[in-house]
Amino acid sequence: MRASNPLHDEARRHQQQQQQQQQQRMDPTDIDEPMKNQVDVVEKEGWRKLLAFLGPGFLVCIAYIDPGNFESDLQSGAEYQYELLWIILVASVSALIIQSLAANLGVVTGKHLAEHCRTEYPKVVSILLWILAEVAVISADIPEVIGTAFALNILFSVPIWIGVLLTGLSTLLLLALQQYGVRKLELIIAALVMIMTGCFFAELGYAKPNAALVLKGLFVPQLKGDGATGLAISLLGAMIMPHNLFLHSALVLTRRIPRSDKGIKQGCKYYMFESGFALFFAFLINVCVIAVSGSVCSQPDLSAENRANCNDLDLNRASFLLQNVLGRWSKILFGVALLASGQSSTITGTYAGQYVMQGFLNLRFKPWIRNLLTRAVAIVPSLIVALIGGSSAAGQLIIIVSMVLSFVLPFVLIPLLKFTSSKVKMGPYANSWPVMCTTWLIGGAVMSINVYYLTSLFVKWLIKSSLAMGAQVMIGILVFGMILVYLIAVGYLAFRVDREITYLIVSDEPSNMDPINLEELGHGPSSELQPLPRKDIIELQLPRDV
């Protein structure tokens, strides 16, 4: 028999004391109520077990098929046909690997990414990371607002600025859906993903792209010209969304997973399969958007007006282009898919905001307050731009927001890579060396691409600007000084040694893995061990006071 590990025994005793204290504080009439809202995972392997895990991946995959991604896909197909489809394949595989790390962090430790950041970093650093996380949530919400407004304009001829205001009604929609429980909400999101998939497959039937060229674009990498490089960077950088990492690491905490070596391993495995299944639909949708755009804009008999639309394609122009070339039903299908994308993104963005606020500040707003605040902050700039510049300026705002998300990404991705590679955080479930090298290579490539993209855009703007030489020099010094500070901050996160122990040890079964002696590392047991499922996380999704 394996000798008992004193550190594990002490952590288990601490865990039992926490549970007893929590039960004593609870109202006896409340004890069984959270059980109605959690999702229990059956012990026996099979389709019922997979169905129990099914759900979080569909909420996560929405970020890969939001209106911002559609805009990049449309431009890619319009300018380069199917040549950049391989970027979507590479980005989708990379996204699956990174999202799996976020899920593993929650399953193993019982805490989501925002909570880890709060407990690990000094208070000032934690607050700065929280601000950047809120910027990411708001920036991700702006394309959803604009995309929904475009969809309302396509389907009902509603002016863009009125459509922006109407997106505020999504608050009422979200509250109505929440009353039916998290599982039904996950099913609704999955249904919206299927609607988008069906719409774009129908679009393929109208557009009839060349199948051989589509397959070549998927599996033969090619970049022809500086413009293709810029679009490839945009496509790759937009695939991993900062707020999505917070979201995924929290959503997995709603499942009751057995706290044994076998249970944790199976939880990580099933969440990877579930995420892959959902992200496969997101991959298909992105491929369909590029293929339809590439097929329509490569037709030799396009009119001058349609050719002009292809040269500067955005969400609004795409609808008119599809109607002119493929017919009215094609425009309607695009509008329905865009509306489904905007509304489903609203729900996931609101949840991500809740988890960020709860994790970093240990604060919980009522969902309708949180949704209203997020919507208001996103609606104000969208409304101003729509009123002043119309649909064209609104489309440009989506591009600007994508740059902001690229800027914020390292401050979310680096902590995730660090925590999942740390035995202090993950114990014996920390990333192996091959996984660690692969994920840091992916993360480093995405972050380097984003920094390069933002820097090159600034240099081009500075060169082409009509400012005096002195003003250009002063602005250049200021901006490159900020870039230096940015790189120093990224380096701090990358090379700082993790100190706070959060490895969740609650198994009552004999471990078949070598125990990690954290005392040898100079650490004591964590004071914040929490059981799964997390009652507080479930209540964020299903408010009992509404």
mmCIF file of C-alpha atoms in Angstrom, residues 9-214:
data_model
loop_
_atom_site.group_PDB
_atom_site.id
_atom_site.type_symbol
_atom_site.label_atom_id
_atom_site.label_comp_id
_atom_site.label_asym_id
_atom_site.label_seq_id
_atom_site.Cartn_x
_atom_site.Cartn_y
_atom_site.Cartn_z
ATOM 1 C CA ASP A 9 -4.180 14.469 4.606
ATOM 2 C CA GLU A 10 -3.951 18.027 5.914
ATOM 3 C CA ALA A 11 -5.565 19.407 2.749
ATOM 4 C CA ARG A 12 -8.417 16.885 3.043
ATOM 5 C CA ARG A 13 -9.031 17.811 6.694
ATOM 6 C CA HIS A 14 -9.087 21.489 5.736
ATOM 7 C CA GLN A 15 -11.539 20.668 2.938
ATOM 8 C CA GLN A 16 -13.917 18.837 5.301
ATOM 9 C CA GLN A 17 -13.829 21.708 7.797
ATOM 10 C CA GLN A 18 -14.706 24.163 5.018
ATOM 11 C CA GLN A 19 -17.665 22.067 3.889
ATOM 12 C CA GLN A 20 -18.991 21.702 7.449
ATOM 13 C CA GLN A 21 -18.733 25.455 8.058
ATOM 14 C CA GLN A 22 -20.465 26.181 4.744
ATOM 15 C CA GLN A 23 -23.355 23.815 5.581
ATOM 16 C CA GLN A 24 -23.768 25.401 9.010
ATOM 17 C CA ARG A 25 -24.109 28.846 7.444
ATOM 18 C CA MET A 26 -26.678 27.691 4.887
ATOM 19 C CA ASP A 27 -30.418 27.937 5.377
ATOM 20 C CA PRO A 28 -31.678 24.313 5.734
ATOM 21 C CA THR A 29 -34.364 25.024 3.136
ATOM 22 C CA ASP A 30 -31.688 26.028 0.663
ATOM 23 C CA ILE A 31 -29.434 22.985 0.869
ATOM 24 C CA ASP A 32 -31.098 20.977 -1.903
ATOM 25 C CA GLU A 33 -31.858 23.859 -4.234
ATOM 26 C CA PRO A 34 -28.411 24.169 -5.892
ATOM 27 C CA MET A 35 -28.626 20.445 -6.729
ATOM 28 C CA LYS A 36 -31.410 21.230 -9.163
ATOM 29 C CA ASN A 37 -29.150 23.538 -11.140
ATOM 30 C CA GLN A 38 -25.899 21.594 -11.273
ATOM 31 C CA VAL A 39 -25.035 18.894 -13.819
ATOM 32 C CA ASP A 40 -24.058 15.511 -12.378
ATOM 33 C CA VAL A 41 -21.572 13.368 -14.304
ATOM 34 C CA VAL A 42 -22.386 9.651 -14.270
ATOM 35 C CA GLU A 43 -19.617 7.198 -13.372
ATOM 36 C CA LYS A 44 -20.181 4.809 -16.279
ATOM 37 C CA GLU A 45 -18.488 5.639 -19.585
ATOM 38 C CA GLY A 46 -20.719 6.187 -22.609
ATOM 39 C CA TRP A 47 -22.933 8.646 -24.436
ATOM 40 C CA ARG A 48 -24.798 9.694 -21.259
ATOM 41 C CA LYS A 49 -21.522 10.765 -19.708
ATOM 42 C CA LEU A 50 -20.568 12.710 -22.821
ATOM 43 C CA LEU A 51 -23.967 14.435 -22.807
ATOM 44 C CA ALA A 52 -23.381 15.516 -19.213
ATOM 45 C CA PHE A 53 -20.235 17.357 -20.319
ATOM 46 C CA LEU A 54 -21.842 18.758 -23.475
ATOM 47 C CA GLY A 55 -22.654 22.470 -23.276
ATOM 48 C CA PRO A 56 -19.733 24.696 -22.226
ATOM 49 C CA GLY A 57 -17.969 24.143 -25.561
ATOM 50 C CA PHE A 58 -20.875 25.646 -27.491
ATOM 51 C CA LEU A 59 -20.858 28.754 -25.298
ATOM 52 C CA VAL A 60 -17.110 29.002 -25.896
ATOM 53 C CA CYS A 61 -17.232 28.411 -29.664
ATOM 54 C CA ILE A 62 -19.481 31.455 -30.123
ATOM 55 C CA ALA A 63 -16.436 33.715 -29.760
ATOM 56 C CA TYR A 64 -14.987 32.109 -32.906
ATOM 57 C CA ILE A 65 -18.050 32.874 -35.014
ATOM 58 C CA ASP A 66 -18.986 36.317 -33.756
ATOM 59 C CA PRO A 67 -19.589 39.274 -36.130
ATOM 60 C CA GLY A 68 -15.936 40.320 -35.833
ATOM 61 C CA ASN A 69 -14.784 36.977 -37.228
ATOM 62 C CA PHE A 70 -17.373 37.189 -40.010
ATOM 63 C CA GLU A 71 -15.956 40.561 -41.076
ATOM 64 C CA SER A 72 -12.404 39.189 -41.325
ATOM 65 C CA ASP A 73 -13.665 36.094 -43.170
ATOM 66 C CA LEU A 74 -15.597 38.170 -45.710
ATOM 67 C CA GLN A 75 -12.587 40.360 -46.474
ATOM 68 C CA SER A 76 -10.322 37.324 -46.766
ATOM 69 C CA GLY A 77 -12.583 35.608 -49.293
ATOM 70 C CA ALA A 78 -13.283 38.785 -51.262
ATOM 71 C CA GLU A 79 -9.609 39.658 -51.748
ATOM 72 C CA TYR A 80 -7.871 36.270 -51.894
ATOM 73 C CA GLN A 81 -10.643 33.730 -52.570
ATOM 74 C CA TYR A 82 -9.739 30.480 -50.802
ATOM 75 C CA GLU A 83 -6.001 31.058 -50.343
ATOM 76 C CA LEU A 84 -6.223 31.827 -46.608
ATOM 77 C CA LEU A 85 -8.467 28.929 -45.578
ATOM 78 C CA TRP A 86 -5.430 27.121 -44.159
ATOM 79 C CA ILE A 87 -5.137 29.912 -41.598
ATOM 80 C CA ILE A 88 -8.612 28.995 -40.311
ATOM 81 C CA LEU A 89 -7.540 25.347 -39.977
ATOM 82 C CA VAL A 90 -4.342 26.230 -38.081
ATOM 83 C CA ALA A 91 -6.158 28.749 -35.886
ATOM 84 C CA SER A 92 -8.962 26.289 -35.056
ATOM 85 C CA VAL A 93 -6.538 23.551 -33.976
ATOM 86 C CA SER A 94 -4.572 26.081 -31.915
ATOM 87 C CA ALA A 95 -7.779 27.372 -30.344
ATOM 88 C CA LEU A 96 -8.790 23.829 -29.327
ATOM 89 C CA ILE A 97 -5.458 23.283 -27.581
ATOM 90 C CA ILE A 98 -5.569 26.623 -25.726
ATOM 91 C CA GLN A 99 -9.230 26.249 -24.743
ATOM 92 C CA SER A 100 -8.488 22.744 -23.417
ATOM 93 C CA LEU A 101 -5.917 24.276 -21.083
ATOM 94 C CA ALA A 102 -8.555 26.670 -19.735
ATOM 95 C CA ALA A 103 -10.912 23.758 -19.092
ATOM 96 C CA ASN A 104 -8.166 21.714 -17.416
ATOM 97 C CA LEU A 105 -7.341 24.598 -15.073
ATOM 98 C CA GLY A 106 -10.896 24.672 -13.752
ATOM 99 C CA VAL A 107 -11.291 20.884 -13.531
ATOM 100 C CA VAL A 108 -8.040 20.277 -11.658
ATOM 101 C CA THR A 109 -7.966 23.267 -9.302
ATOM 102 C CA GLY A 110 -11.653 24.047 -8.770
ATOM 103 C CA LYS A 111 -10.968 27.724 -9.470
ATOM 104 C CA HIS A 112 -11.244 29.657 -12.704
ATOM 105 C CA LEU A 113 -8.608 31.831 -14.350
ATOM 106 C CA ALA A 114 -9.702 35.181 -12.868
ATOM 107 C CA GLU A 115 -9.606 33.739 -9.338
ATOM 108 C CA HIS A 116 -6.112 32.399 -9.917
ATOM 109 C CA CYS A 117 -4.939 35.827 -11.071
ATOM 110 C CA ARG A 118 -6.384 37.463 -7.938
ATOM 111 C CA THR A 119 -4.734 35.017 -5.531
ATOM 112 C CA GLU A 120 -1.388 34.734 -7.353
ATOM 113 C CA TYR A 121 -0.399 38.291 -8.252
ATOM 114 C CA PRO A 122 0.178 41.341 -6.044
ATOM 115 C CA LYS A 123 -2.869 43.554 -5.571
ATOM 116 C CA VAL A 124 -1.732 46.281 -7.989
ATOM 117 C CA VAL A 125 -0.960 43.755 -10.725
ATOM 118 C CA SER A 126 -4.262 41.989 -10.098
ATOM 119 C CA ILE A 127 -6.219 45.243 -10.430
ATOM 120 C CA LEU A 128 -4.426 46.111 -13.681
ATOM 121 C CA LEU A 129 -5.185 42.651 -15.056
ATOM 122 C CA TRP A 130 -8.830 43.100 -14.030
ATOM 123 C CA ILE A 131 -9.022 46.421 -15.904
ATOM 124 C CA LEU A 132 -7.557 44.816 -19.016
ATOM 125 C CA ALA A 133 -9.996 41.915 -18.678
ATOM 126 C CA GLU A 134 -12.936 44.337 -18.496
ATOM 127 C CA VAL A 135 -11.578 46.120 -21.582
ATOM 128 C CA ALA A 136 -11.510 42.753 -23.365
ATOM 129 C CA VAL A 137 -15.116 41.978 -22.390
ATOM 130 C CA ILE A 138 -16.360 45.391 -23.536
ATOM 131 C CA SER A 139 -14.304 45.236 -26.738
ATOM 132 C CA ALA A 140 -15.743 41.815 -27.537
ATOM 133 C CA ASP A 141 -19.257 43.170 -26.940
ATOM 134 C CA ILE A 142 -18.973 46.028 -29.454
ATOM 135 C CA PRO A 143 -18.874 43.762 -32.577
ATOM 136 C CA GLU A 144 -21.872 41.887 -31.157
ATOM 137 C CA VAL A 145 -23.829 45.144 -30.855
ATOM 138 C CA ILE A 146 -22.887 46.272 -34.354
ATOM 139 C CA GLY A 147 -23.437 42.805 -35.848
ATOM 140 C CA THR A 148 -26.921 42.586 -34.349
ATOM 141 C CA ALA A 149 -27.689 46.087 -35.666
ATOM 142 C CA PHE A 150 -26.547 45.051 -39.160
ATOM 143 C CA ALA A 151 -28.707 41.906 -38.939
ATOM 144 C CA LEU A 152 -31.789 43.956 -37.998
ATOM 145 C CA ASN A 153 -31.038 46.290 -40.907
ATOM 146 C CA ILE A 154 -30.729 43.351 -43.328
ATOM 147 C CA LEU A 155 -33.906 41.603 -42.174
ATOM 148 C CA PHE A 156 -36.202 44.515 -41.291
ATOM 149 C CA SER A 157 -34.546 47.607 -42.877
ATOM 150 C CA VAL A 158 -34.015 49.122 -39.412
ATOM 151 C CA PRO A 159 -31.478 52.009 -39.472
ATOM 152 C CA ILE A 160 -28.143 51.039 -37.957
ATOM 153 C CA TRP A 161 -28.338 53.495 -35.062
ATOM 154 C CA ILE A 162 -31.809 52.283 -34.096
ATOM 155 C CA GLY A 163 -30.564 48.689 -34.340
ATOM 156 C CA VAL A 164 -27.762 49.575 -31.923
ATOM 157 C CA LEU A 165 -30.340 50.837 -29.422
ATOM 158 C CA LEU A 166 -32.521 47.751 -29.889
ATOM 159 C CA THR A 167 -29.641 45.467 -28.941
ATOM 160 C CA GLY A 168 -30.212 46.678 -25.379
ATOM 161 C CA LEU A 169 -33.305 44.476 -25.370
ATOM 162 C CA SER A 170 -30.987 41.476 -25.285
ATOM 163 C CA THR A 171 -30.830 42.114 -21.533
ATOM 164 C CA LEU A 172 -34.487 41.129 -21.246
ATOM 165 C CA LEU A 173 -33.926 38.134 -23.545
ATOM 166 C CA LEU A 174 -31.021 36.905 -21.436
ATOM 167 C CA LEU A 175 -32.965 37.236 -18.176
ATOM 168 C CA ALA A 176 -35.893 35.357 -19.694
ATOM 169 C CA LEU A 177 -33.643 32.489 -20.803
ATOM 170 C CA GLN A 178 -31.827 32.247 -17.479
ATOM 171 C CA GLN A 179 -35.002 31.354 -15.628
ATOM 172 C CA TYR A 180 -35.105 27.943 -17.333
ATOM 173 C CA GLY A 181 -31.722 26.774 -16.074
ATOM 174 C CA VAL A 182 -28.200 26.532 -17.402
ATOM 175 C CA ARG A 183 -28.740 23.286 -19.345
ATOM 176 C CA LYS A 184 -31.615 24.711 -21.352
ATOM 177 C CA LEU A 185 -29.571 27.844 -21.999
ATOM 178 C CA GLU A 186 -26.706 25.708 -23.310
ATOM 179 C CA LEU A 187 -29.155 23.884 -25.586
ATOM 180 C CA ILE A 188 -30.429 27.215 -26.936
ATOM 181 C CA ILE A 189 -26.870 28.328 -27.690
ATOM 182 C CA ALA A 190 -26.188 24.999 -29.417
ATOM 183 C CA ALA A 191 -29.367 25.479 -31.467
ATOM 184 C CA LEU A 192 -28.210 28.952 -32.534
ATOM 185 C CA VAL A 193 -24.871 27.474 -33.637
ATOM 186 C CA MET A 194 -26.746 24.866 -35.683
ATOM 187 C CA ILE A 195 -28.888 27.619 -37.234
ATOM 188 C CA MET A 196 -25.742 29.481 -38.300
ATOM 189 C CA THR A 197 -24.281 26.263 -39.702
ATOM 190 C CA GLY A 198 -27.462 25.523 -41.651
ATOM 191 C CA CYS A 199 -27.679 29.053 -43.041
ATOM 192 C CA PHE A 200 -24.111 29.076 -44.327
ATOM 193 C CA PHE A 201 -24.374 25.589 -45.793
ATOM 194 C CA ALA A 202 -27.435 26.847 -47.657
ATOM 195 C CA GLU A 203 -25.338 29.829 -48.805
ATOM 196 C CA LEU A 204 -22.806 27.341 -50.184
ATOM 197 C CA GLY A 205 -25.616 25.826 -52.225
ATOM 198 C CA TYR A 206 -26.306 29.242 -53.750
ATOM 199 C CA ALA A 207 -22.656 30.233 -54.272
ATOM 200 C CA LYS A 208 -21.341 26.847 -55.509
ATOM 201 C CA PRO A 209 -17.618 27.387 -54.803
ATOM 202 C CA ASN A 210 -15.010 25.257 -56.554
ATOM 203 C CA ALA A 211 -14.523 22.280 -54.199
ATOM 204 C CA ALA A 212 -11.011 21.523 -55.475
ATOM 205 C CA LEU A 213 -9.857 25.089 -54.839
ATOM 206 C CA VAL A 214 -11.437 25.068 -51.372
#
